[in-house]
Amino acid sequence: MDNQAQFEMKVSNLANRFLYNSLTTPQRLLPLAERIARDGQKLAKEYDEQQRIQSVAEELLKVMDGSLYLVDRLADAILTKDYQHLSEDELVDELGKIEGNSDEEERLIQLLMESIQSNLQQGITLEEIYYENYLTEYAASLMEIYVIQHLKNQEEFLNELQPLIKTNRDSEVPYGIFVRVSNNFKKELARQYYRYETVVKLMETDAH
């Protein structure tokens, strides 16, 4: 098996393990799910409708940027052979500080707003849209951090991947592979994890 295929297998196996853990012990992600549900409820009460949609789009774009940022960090570490800044605490901390990529930001927010508008017209509430999308994106970033934690100790193997990485994010290693694995993770989590209504009911139960 070549290095690229080995890398994909390792990433995929680790992502599946994180997914399995998240689904078999759903309380692991529950504090996060409840926080996201509450944030969505707050956003849905603020401003006028257009402003609400824009706020949700901006928050979703920020969390989507997190995933790409993490893969960038792994690629940089492999290219420089320096793995000491990939600790879980450091990456989680940086995830909360990500700002959008200004060149593309306006266009992407516009696209997200159109998509949100279309979902609203189909009868899905803004709270649900925010919860379902933010949860899967943020959980995918946590999955990527989990994967990176297990990979970073395999320095010899990672160093061999160096020739496969293109700096313009155009290479299968690590970009294409992480995108595929991450999309699959998000689809499965959205399909099998607590829906918005369930989390709201759990929050109401906790409050009594």
PDB file of C-alpha atoms in Angstrom:
ATOM      1  CA  MET A   1       0.000   0.000   0.000  1.00  0.00           C
ATOM      2  CA  ASP A   2       1.455   3.388  -0.963  1.00  0.00           C
ATOM      3  CA  ASN A   3       1.809   6.264   1.506  1.00  0.00           C
ATOM      4  CA  GLN A   4      -1.259   8.114   0.244  1.00  0.00           C
ATOM      5  CA  ALA A   5      -3.503   5.050   0.615  1.00  0.00           C
ATOM      6  CA  GLN A   6      -2.036   4.372   4.068  1.00  0.00           C
ATOM      7  CA  PHE A   7      -2.682   7.963   5.133  1.00  0.00           C
ATOM      8  CA  GLU A   8      -6.296   7.788   3.921  1.00  0.00           C
ATOM      9  CA  MET A   9      -6.844   4.511   5.769  1.00  0.00           C
ATOM     10  CA  LYS A  10      -5.391   5.917   9.016  1.00  0.00           C
ATOM     11  CA  VAL A  11      -7.468   9.130   8.826  1.00  0.00           C
ATOM     12  CA  SER A  12     -10.630   7.223   7.931  1.00  0.00           C
ATOM     13  CA  ASN A  13     -10.211   4.661  10.733  1.00  0.00           C
ATOM     14  CA  LEU A  14      -9.579   7.355  13.350  1.00  0.00           C
ATOM     15  CA  ALA A  15     -12.555   9.422  12.129  1.00  0.00           C
ATOM     16  CA  ASN A  16     -14.793   6.343  12.325  1.00  0.00           C
ATOM     17  CA  ARG A  17     -13.595   5.669  15.860  1.00  0.00           C
ATOM     18  CA  PHE A  18     -14.454   9.248  16.888  1.00  0.00           C
ATOM     19  CA  LEU A  19     -17.883   8.931  15.210  1.00  0.00           C
ATOM     20  CA  TYR A  20     -18.546   5.594  16.932  1.00  0.00           C
ATOM     21  CA  ASN A  21     -17.596   7.065  20.337  1.00  0.00           C
ATOM     22  CA  SER A  22     -19.819  10.116  19.718  1.00  0.00           C
ATOM     23  CA  LEU A  23     -22.832   7.973  18.803  1.00  0.00           C
ATOM     24  CA  THR A  24     -22.454   5.221  21.420  1.00  0.00           C
ATOM     25  CA  THR A  25     -21.907   7.764  24.223  1.00  0.00           C
ATOM     26  CA  PRO A  26     -23.942  10.744  22.962  1.00  0.00           C
ATOM     27  CA  GLN A  27     -23.480  12.623  26.260  1.00  0.00           C
ATOM     28  CA  ARG A  28     -19.890  13.374  25.165  1.00  0.00           C
ATOM     29  CA  LEU A  29     -21.156  15.935  22.649  1.00  0.00           C
ATOM     30  CA  LEU A  30     -24.270  16.908  24.609  1.00  0.00           C
ATOM     31  CA  PRO A  31     -22.839  20.011  26.390  1.00  0.00           C
ATOM     32  CA  LEU A  32     -21.689  21.259  22.966  1.00  0.00           C
ATOM     33  CA  ALA A  33     -25.073  20.436  21.364  1.00  0.00           C
ATOM     34  CA  GLU A  34     -26.945  22.277  24.146  1.00  0.00           C
ATOM     35  CA  ARG A  35     -24.699  25.331  23.856  1.00  0.00           C
ATOM     36  CA  ILE A  36     -25.228  25.458  20.077  1.00  0.00           C
ATOM     37  CA  ALA A  37     -29.014  25.076  20.490  1.00  0.00           C
ATOM     38  CA  ARG A  38     -29.052  27.975  22.999  1.00  0.00           C
ATOM     39  CA  ASP A  39     -26.894  30.157  20.726  1.00  0.00           C
ATOM     40  CA  GLY A  40     -29.277  29.452  17.837  1.00  0.00           C
ATOM     41  CA  GLN A  41     -32.276  30.445  19.956  1.00  0.00           C
ATOM     42  CA  LYS A  42     -30.555  33.725  20.868  1.00  0.00           C
ATOM     43  CA  LEU A  43     -29.628  34.511  17.257  1.00  0.00           C
ATOM     44  CA  ALA A  44     -33.187  33.779  16.107  1.00  0.00           C
ATOM     45  CA  LYS A  45     -34.575  36.421  18.490  1.00  0.00           C
ATOM     46  CA  GLU A  46     -32.201  39.225  17.525  1.00  0.00           C
ATOM     47  CA  TYR A  47     -32.524  42.056  14.982  1.00  0.00           C
ATOM     48  CA  ASP A  48     -34.747  41.917  11.921  1.00  0.00           C
ATOM     49  CA  GLU A  49     -35.072  38.784   9.789  1.00  0.00           C
ATOM     50  CA  GLN A  50     -32.405  39.711   7.231  1.00  0.00           C
ATOM     51  CA  GLN A  51     -29.934  40.562   9.998  1.00  0.00           C
ATOM     52  CA  ARG A  52     -30.678  37.254  11.745  1.00  0.00           C
ATOM     53  CA  ILE A  53     -30.001  35.298   8.557  1.00  0.00           C
ATOM     54  CA  GLN A  54     -26.741  37.194   8.039  1.00  0.00           C
ATOM     55  CA  SER A  55     -25.614  36.561  11.646  1.00  0.00           C
ATOM     56  CA  VAL A  56     -26.258  32.823  11.270  1.00  0.00           C
ATOM     57  CA  ALA A  57     -24.399  32.766   7.919  1.00  0.00           C
ATOM     58  CA  GLU A  58     -21.388  34.573   9.471  1.00  0.00           C
ATOM     59  CA  GLU A  59     -21.232  32.149  12.411  1.00  0.00           C
ATOM     60  CA  LEU A  60     -21.506  29.126  10.115  1.00  0.00           C
ATOM     61  CA  LEU A  61     -18.754  30.423   7.837  1.00  0.00           C
ATOM     62  CA  LYS A  62     -16.449  30.894  10.827  1.00  0.00           C
ATOM     63  CA  VAL A  63     -16.947  27.321  12.007  1.00  0.00           C
ATOM     64  CA  MET A  64     -16.502  25.982   8.451  1.00  0.00           C
ATOM     65  CA  ASP A  65     -13.175  27.833   8.196  1.00  0.00           C
ATOM     66  CA  GLY A  66     -12.010  25.964  11.314  1.00  0.00           C
ATOM     67  CA  SER A  67     -11.849  22.658   9.511  1.00  0.00           C
ATOM     68  CA  LEU A  68      -9.608  23.973   6.734  1.00  0.00           C
ATOM     69  CA  TYR A  69      -7.420  25.779   9.277  1.00  0.00           C
ATOM     70  CA  LEU A  70      -6.733  22.510  11.131  1.00  0.00           C
ATOM     71  CA  VAL A  71      -5.719  20.689   7.947  1.00  0.00           C
ATOM     72  CA  ASP A  72      -3.453  23.656   7.102  1.00  0.00           C
ATOM     73  CA  ARG A  73      -1.795  23.242  10.501  1.00  0.00           C
ATOM     74  CA  LEU A  74      -1.166  19.548   9.862  1.00  0.00           C
ATOM     75  CA  ALA A  75       0.187  20.242   6.348  1.00  0.00           C
ATOM     76  CA  ASP A  76       2.520  22.958   7.716  1.00  0.00           C
ATOM     77  CA  ALA A  77       3.749  20.603  10.447  1.00  0.00           C
ATOM     78  CA  ILE A  78       4.566  17.897   7.880  1.00  0.00           C
ATOM     79  CA  LEU A  79       6.297  20.373   5.552  1.00  0.00           C
ATOM     80  CA  THR A  80       8.444  21.797   8.377  1.00  0.00           C
ATOM     81  CA  LYS A  81       8.780  18.462  10.245  1.00  0.00           C
ATOM     82  CA  ASP A  82       7.773  20.325  13.399  1.00  0.00           C
ATOM     83  CA  TYR A  83       4.905  18.664  15.262  1.00  0.00           C
ATOM     84  CA  GLN A  84       5.130  20.396  18.629  1.00  0.00           C
ATOM     85  CA  HIS A  85       2.312  22.907  18.025  1.00  0.00           C
ATOM     86  CA  LEU A  86      -0.386  20.334  17.369  1.00  0.00           C
ATOM     87  CA  SER A  87      -1.506  19.724  20.955  1.00  0.00           C
ATOM     88  CA  GLU A  88      -5.234  19.271  21.516  1.00  0.00           C
ATOM     89  CA  ASP A  89      -5.503  22.280  23.873  1.00  0.00           C
ATOM     90  CA  GLU A  90      -3.665  24.553  21.455  1.00  0.00           C
ATOM     91  CA  LEU A  91      -5.798  23.552  18.462  1.00  0.00           C
ATOM     92  CA  VAL A  92      -9.126  23.796  20.345  1.00  0.00           C
ATOM     93  CA  ASP A  93      -8.095  27.219  21.647  1.00  0.00           C
ATOM     94  CA  GLU A  94      -7.184  28.451  18.155  1.00  0.00           C
ATOM     95  CA  LEU A  95     -10.452  27.125  16.762  1.00  0.00           C
ATOM     96  CA  GLY A  96     -12.316  29.727  18.807  1.00  0.00           C
ATOM     97  CA  LYS A  97     -10.238  32.595  17.404  1.00  0.00           C
ATOM     98  CA  ILE A  98     -10.592  31.985  13.671  1.00  0.00           C
ATOM     99  CA  GLU A  99     -11.683  34.930  11.578  1.00  0.00           C
ATOM    100  CA  GLY A 100     -13.051  34.582   8.048  1.00  0.00           C
ATOM    101  CA  ASN A 101     -10.929  34.741   4.928  1.00  0.00           C
ATOM    102  CA  SER A 102     -11.697  38.272   3.720  1.00  0.00           C
ATOM    103  CA  ASP A 103     -11.188  37.737  -0.044  1.00  0.00           C
ATOM    104  CA  GLU A 104     -13.911  35.129  -0.266  1.00  0.00           C
ATOM    105  CA  GLU A 105     -15.901  36.022   2.820  1.00  0.00           C
ATOM    106  CA  GLU A 106     -18.591  38.252   1.300  1.00  0.00           C
ATOM    107  CA  ARG A 107     -19.343  35.880  -1.563  1.00  0.00           C
ATOM    108  CA  LEU A 108     -19.496  32.864   0.763  1.00  0.00           C
ATOM    109  CA  ILE A 109     -21.767  34.659   3.244  1.00  0.00           C
ATOM    110  CA  GLN A 110     -24.061  35.574   0.342  1.00  0.00           C
ATOM    111  CA  LEU A 111     -24.219  31.922  -0.773  1.00  0.00           C
ATOM    112  CA  LEU A 112     -24.913  30.749   2.786  1.00  0.00           C
ATOM    113  CA  MET A 113     -27.665  33.363   3.196  1.00  0.00           C
ATOM    114  CA  GLU A 114     -29.340  32.150   0.000  1.00  0.00           C
ATOM    115  CA  SER A 115     -29.149  28.554   1.219  1.00  0.00           C
ATOM    116  CA  ILE A 116     -30.595  29.532   4.648  1.00  0.00           C
ATOM    117  CA  GLN A 117     -33.402  31.493   2.942  1.00  0.00           C
ATOM    118  CA  SER A 118     -34.265  28.466   0.816  1.00  0.00           C
ATOM    119  CA  ASN A 119     -34.399  26.218   3.923  1.00  0.00           C
ATOM    120  CA  LEU A 120     -36.615  28.730   5.733  1.00  0.00           C
ATOM    121  CA  GLN A 121     -39.024  28.681   2.786  1.00  0.00           C
ATOM    122  CA  GLN A 122     -39.238  24.905   3.181  1.00  0.00           C
ATOM    123  CA  GLY A 123     -40.461  25.384   6.745  1.00  0.00           C
ATOM    124  CA  ILE A 124     -37.216  24.672   8.620  1.00  0.00           C
ATOM    125  CA  THR A 125     -36.686  27.121  11.498  1.00  0.00           C
ATOM    126  CA  LEU A 126     -33.584  29.284  11.794  1.00  0.00           C
ATOM    127  CA  GLU A 127     -32.773  27.614  15.131  1.00  0.00           C
ATOM    128  CA  GLU A 128     -32.787  24.171  13.485  1.00  0.00           C
ATOM    129  CA  ILE A 129     -30.667  25.341  10.538  1.00  0.00           C
ATOM    130  CA  TYR A 130     -28.096  26.844  12.909  1.00  0.00           C
ATOM    131  CA  TYR A 131     -28.024  23.808  15.216  1.00  0.00           C
ATOM    132  CA  GLU A 132     -27.781  21.101  12.526  1.00  0.00           C
ATOM    133  CA  ASN A 133     -25.067  22.902  10.549  1.00  0.00           C
ATOM    134  CA  TYR A 134     -22.995  24.350  13.385  1.00  0.00           C
ATOM    135  CA  LEU A 135     -22.991  21.087  15.341  1.00  0.00           C
ATOM    136  CA  THR A 136     -21.819  18.940  12.416  1.00  0.00           C
ATOM    137  CA  GLU A 137     -19.136  21.463  11.394  1.00  0.00           C
ATOM    138  CA  TYR A 138     -17.783  21.964  14.926  1.00  0.00           C
ATOM    139  CA  ALA A 139     -17.896  18.236  15.709  1.00  0.00           C
ATOM    140  CA  ALA A 140     -16.003  17.593  12.446  1.00  0.00           C
ATOM    141  CA  SER A 141     -13.283  19.978  13.668  1.00  0.00           C
ATOM    142  CA  LEU A 142     -13.116  18.093  16.987  1.00  0.00           C
ATOM    143  CA  MET A 143     -12.841  14.858  15.003  1.00  0.00           C
ATOM    144  CA  GLU A 144      -9.967  16.330  12.981  1.00  0.00           C
ATOM    145  CA  ILE A 145      -8.190  17.368  16.192  1.00  0.00           C
ATOM    146  CA  TYR A 146      -8.649  13.799  17.492  1.00  0.00           C
ATOM    147  CA  VAL A 147      -7.196  12.404  14.245  1.00  0.00           C
ATOM    148  CA  ILE A 148      -4.248  14.839  14.371  1.00  0.00           C
ATOM    149  CA  GLN A 149      -3.501  13.838  17.999  1.00  0.00           C
ATOM    150  CA  HIS A 150      -3.139  10.201  16.930  1.00  0.00           C
ATOM    151  CA  LEU A 151      -1.164  10.990  13.777  1.00  0.00           C
ATOM    152  CA  LYS A 152       1.319  13.477  15.208  1.00  0.00           C
ATOM    153  CA  ASN A 153       3.234  10.768  17.072  1.00  0.00           C
ATOM    154  CA  GLN A 154       3.891   8.884  13.826  1.00  0.00           C
ATOM    155  CA  GLU A 155       6.547  11.372  12.741  1.00  0.00           C
ATOM    156  CA  GLU A 156       8.501   8.982  10.568  1.00  0.00           C
ATOM    157  CA  PHE A 157       5.421   8.147   8.508  1.00  0.00           C
ATOM    158  CA  LEU A 158       4.278  11.796   8.308  1.00  0.00           C
ATOM    159  CA  ASN A 159       7.724  12.910   7.120  1.00  0.00           C
ATOM    160  CA  GLU A 160       7.397  10.506   4.186  1.00  0.00           C
ATOM    161  CA  LEU A 161       4.247  12.351   3.079  1.00  0.00           C
ATOM    162  CA  GLN A 162       6.148  15.596   2.480  1.00  0.00           C
ATOM    163  CA  PRO A 163       6.607  15.145  -1.314  1.00  0.00           C
ATOM    164  CA  LEU A 164       2.847  14.558  -1.712  1.00  0.00           C
ATOM    165  CA  ILE A 165       1.797  17.939  -0.297  1.00  0.00           C
ATOM    166  CA  LYS A 166       1.165  20.928  -2.545  1.00  0.00           C
ATOM    167  CA  THR A 167       1.133  24.298  -0.803  1.00  0.00           C
ATOM    168  CA  ASN A 168      -1.908  25.554  -2.748  1.00  0.00           C
ATOM    169  CA  ARG A 169      -4.246  23.096  -0.932  1.00  0.00           C
ATOM    170  CA  ASP A 170      -4.599  21.212  -4.188  1.00  0.00           C
ATOM    171  CA  SER A 171      -3.166  17.862  -3.094  1.00  0.00           C
ATOM    172  CA  GLU A 172      -4.951  14.725  -1.954  1.00  0.00           C
ATOM    173  CA  VAL A 173      -2.605  14.606   1.078  1.00  0.00           C
ATOM    174  CA  PRO A 174      -3.820  15.917   3.415  1.00  0.00           C
ATOM    175  CA  TYR A 175      -6.533  18.144   1.851  1.00  0.00           C
ATOM    176  CA  GLY A 176      -8.567  15.930  -0.490  1.00  0.00           C
ATOM    177  CA  ILE A 177      -8.505  13.047   1.966  1.00  0.00           C
ATOM    178  CA  PHE A 178      -9.608  15.160   4.943  1.00  0.00           C
ATOM    179  CA  VAL A 179     -12.426  16.740   2.881  1.00  0.00           C
ATOM    180  CA  ARG A 180     -13.803  13.305   1.921  1.00  0.00           C
ATOM    181  CA  VAL A 181     -13.480  11.834   5.397  1.00  0.00           C
ATOM    182  CA  SER A 182     -14.919  14.968   7.005  1.00  0.00           C
ATOM    183  CA  ASN A 183     -17.923  15.114   4.645  1.00  0.00           C
ATOM    184  CA  ASN A 184     -18.713  11.485   5.364  1.00  0.00           C
ATOM    185  CA  PHE A 185     -18.396  12.100   9.125  1.00  0.00           C
ATOM    186  CA  LYS A 186     -20.753  15.115   8.950  1.00  0.00           C
ATOM    187  CA  LYS A 187     -23.346  13.172   6.953  1.00  0.00           C
ATOM    188  CA  GLU A 188     -23.337  10.263   9.424  1.00  0.00           C
ATOM    189  CA  LEU A 189     -23.397  12.499  12.508  1.00  0.00           C
ATOM    190  CA  ALA A 190     -26.306  14.554  11.115  1.00  0.00           C
ATOM    191  CA  ARG A 191     -28.186  11.337  10.324  1.00  0.00           C
ATOM    192  CA  GLN A 192     -27.629   9.611  13.656  1.00  0.00           C
ATOM    193  CA  TYR A 193     -27.021  12.189  16.397  1.00  0.00           C
ATOM    194  CA  TYR A 194     -29.689  14.019  18.448  1.00  0.00           C
ATOM    195  CA  ARG A 195     -31.938  16.268  16.368  1.00  0.00           C
ATOM    196  CA  TYR A 196     -32.621  19.833  17.467  1.00  0.00           C
ATOM    197  CA  GLU A 197     -36.030  18.987  19.037  1.00  0.00           C
ATOM    198  CA  THR A 198     -34.463  16.201  21.121  1.00  0.00           C
ATOM    199  CA  VAL A 199     -31.751  18.487  22.499  1.00  0.00           C
ATOM    200  CA  VAL A 200     -34.348  21.158  23.366  1.00  0.00           C
ATOM    201  CA  LYS A 201     -36.406  18.527  25.247  1.00  0.00           C
ATOM    202  CA  LEU A 202     -33.286  17.361  27.114  1.00  0.00           C
ATOM    203  CA  MET A 203     -32.518  20.974  28.055  1.00  0.00           C
ATOM    204  CA  GLU A 204     -36.082  21.427  29.351  1.00  0.00           C
ATOM    205  CA  THR A 205     -35.780  18.212  31.386  1.00  0.00           C
ATOM    206  CA  ASP A 206     -32.480  19.431  32.881  1.00  0.00           C
ATOM    207  CA  ALA A 207     -34.096  22.741  33.818  1.00  0.00           C
ATOM    208  CA  HIS A 208     -36.829  21.080  35.922  1.00  0.00           C
TER     209      HIS A 208
END
